[in-house]
mmCIF file of C-alpha atoms in Angstrom:
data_model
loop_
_atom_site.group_PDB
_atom_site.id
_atom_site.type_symbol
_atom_site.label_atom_id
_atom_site.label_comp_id
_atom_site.label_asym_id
_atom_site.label_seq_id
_atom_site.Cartn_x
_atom_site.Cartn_y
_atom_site.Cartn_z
ATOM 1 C CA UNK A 31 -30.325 -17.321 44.736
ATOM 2 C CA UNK A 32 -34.048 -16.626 45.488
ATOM 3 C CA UNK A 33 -36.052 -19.699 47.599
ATOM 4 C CA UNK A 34 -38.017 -21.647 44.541
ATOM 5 C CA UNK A 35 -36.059 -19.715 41.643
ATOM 6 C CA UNK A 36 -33.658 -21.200 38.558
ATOM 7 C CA UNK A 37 -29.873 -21.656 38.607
ATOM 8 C CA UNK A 38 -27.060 -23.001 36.642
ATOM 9 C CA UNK A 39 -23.669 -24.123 37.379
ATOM 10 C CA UNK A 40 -21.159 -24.615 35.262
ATOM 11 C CA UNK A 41 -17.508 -26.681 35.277
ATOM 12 C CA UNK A 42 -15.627 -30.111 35.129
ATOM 13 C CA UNK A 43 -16.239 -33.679 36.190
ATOM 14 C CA UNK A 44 -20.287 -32.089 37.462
ATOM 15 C CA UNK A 45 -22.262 -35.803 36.774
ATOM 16 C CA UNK A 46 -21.046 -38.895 35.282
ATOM 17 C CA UNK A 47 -23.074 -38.686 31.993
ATOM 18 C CA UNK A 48 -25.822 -36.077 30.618
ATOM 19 C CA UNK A 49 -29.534 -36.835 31.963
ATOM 20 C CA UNK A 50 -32.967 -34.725 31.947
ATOM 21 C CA UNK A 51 -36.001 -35.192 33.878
ATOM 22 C CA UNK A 52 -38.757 -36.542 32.340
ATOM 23 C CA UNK A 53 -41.478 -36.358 34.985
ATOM 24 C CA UNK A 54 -42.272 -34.787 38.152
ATOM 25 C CA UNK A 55 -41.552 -34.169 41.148
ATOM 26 C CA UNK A 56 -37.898 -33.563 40.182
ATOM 27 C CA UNK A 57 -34.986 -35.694 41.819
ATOM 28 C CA UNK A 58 -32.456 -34.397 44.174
ATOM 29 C CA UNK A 59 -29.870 -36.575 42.273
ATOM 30 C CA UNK A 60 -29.191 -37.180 38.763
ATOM 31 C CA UNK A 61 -26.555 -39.445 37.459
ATOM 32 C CA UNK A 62 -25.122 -39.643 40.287
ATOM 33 C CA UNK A 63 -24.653 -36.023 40.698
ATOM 34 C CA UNK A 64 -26.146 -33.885 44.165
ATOM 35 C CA UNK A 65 -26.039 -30.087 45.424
ATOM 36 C CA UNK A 66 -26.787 -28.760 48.311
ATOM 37 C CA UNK A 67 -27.509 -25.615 49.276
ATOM 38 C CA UNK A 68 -27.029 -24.734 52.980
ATOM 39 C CA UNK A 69 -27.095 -28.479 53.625
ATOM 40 C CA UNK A 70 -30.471 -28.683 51.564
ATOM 41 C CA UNK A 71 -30.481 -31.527 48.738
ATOM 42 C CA UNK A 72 -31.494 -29.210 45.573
ATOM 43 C CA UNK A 73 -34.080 -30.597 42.563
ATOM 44 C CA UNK A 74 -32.565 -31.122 39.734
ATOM 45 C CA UNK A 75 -33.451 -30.833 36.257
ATOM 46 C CA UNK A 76 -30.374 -31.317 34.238
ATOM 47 C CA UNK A 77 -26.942 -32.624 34.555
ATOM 48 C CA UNK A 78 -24.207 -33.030 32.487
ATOM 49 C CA UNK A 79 -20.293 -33.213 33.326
ATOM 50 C CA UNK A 80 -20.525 -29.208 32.256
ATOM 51 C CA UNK A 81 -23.565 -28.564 34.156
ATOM 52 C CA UNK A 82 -25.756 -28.569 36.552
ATOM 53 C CA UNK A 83 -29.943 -26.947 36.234
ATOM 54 C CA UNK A 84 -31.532 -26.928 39.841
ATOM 55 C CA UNK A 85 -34.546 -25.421 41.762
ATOM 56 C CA UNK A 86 -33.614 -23.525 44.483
ATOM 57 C CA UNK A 87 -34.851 -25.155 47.809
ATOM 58 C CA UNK A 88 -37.765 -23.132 49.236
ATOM 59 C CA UNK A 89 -36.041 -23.219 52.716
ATOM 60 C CA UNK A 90 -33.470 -20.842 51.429
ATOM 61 C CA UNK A 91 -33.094 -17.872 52.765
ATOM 62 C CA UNK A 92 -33.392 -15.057 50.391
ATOM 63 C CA UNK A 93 -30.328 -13.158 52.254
ATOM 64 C CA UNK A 94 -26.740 -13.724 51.383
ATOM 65 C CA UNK A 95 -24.284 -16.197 51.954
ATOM 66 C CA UNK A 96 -25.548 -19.362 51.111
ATOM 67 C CA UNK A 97 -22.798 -22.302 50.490
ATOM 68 C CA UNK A 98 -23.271 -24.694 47.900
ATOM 69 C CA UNK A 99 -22.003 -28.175 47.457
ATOM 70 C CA UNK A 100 -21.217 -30.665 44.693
ATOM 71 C CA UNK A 101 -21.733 -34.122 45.429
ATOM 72 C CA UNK A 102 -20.203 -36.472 42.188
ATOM 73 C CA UNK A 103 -18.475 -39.318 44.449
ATOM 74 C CA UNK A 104 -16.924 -36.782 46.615
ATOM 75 C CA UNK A 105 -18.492 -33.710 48.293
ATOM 76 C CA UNK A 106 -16.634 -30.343 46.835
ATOM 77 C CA UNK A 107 -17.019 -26.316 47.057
ATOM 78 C CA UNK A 108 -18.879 -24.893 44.630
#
C-alpha cells in the first residue's frame, strides 16, 4: 500500500448492500461498512458485500506491515 494510492479488497459479508460515491470528499464509511489501516479510517469509494475500493490514508507509512481492519457490525482481520 503506498500513502494516497488505490486498493481493493475482496471477500464475504464486506457491506450490507452495494453503494458508490457520488460526490466528494469521499466517506470513511459506506453502507455501513469501515477499514482501517493502522488504526486510520480509510475513504471509500465503493462497497459491496464482495468488495471494498479505498484511498489509502496519506498517514501511511510507505514501509511494510501495515494491519488492516474490517468494520461491518463487528471489527475483523483483513
Amino acid at each position: 500500500l503506498s500513502p494516497g494510492g488505490l486498493g481493493s479488497i475482496f471477500g464475504t459479508n464486506l457491506a450490507g448492500s452495494a453503494a458508490s460515491v457520488a460526490s466528494l470528499p469521499l466517506p470513511t464509511s459506506l453502507s455501513g461498512a469501515q477499514i482501517f489501516v493502522n488504526g486510520v479510517a480509510t475513504p471509500l469509494l465503493f462497497v459491496s458485500p464482495t468488495q471494498i475500493n479505498f484511498q489509502t490514508p496519506f498517514e501511511t507509512p510507505a514501509s511494510l506491515p501495515v494491519s488492516i481492519f474490517i468494520q461491518n457490525g463487528t471489527t475483523s482481520p483483513a
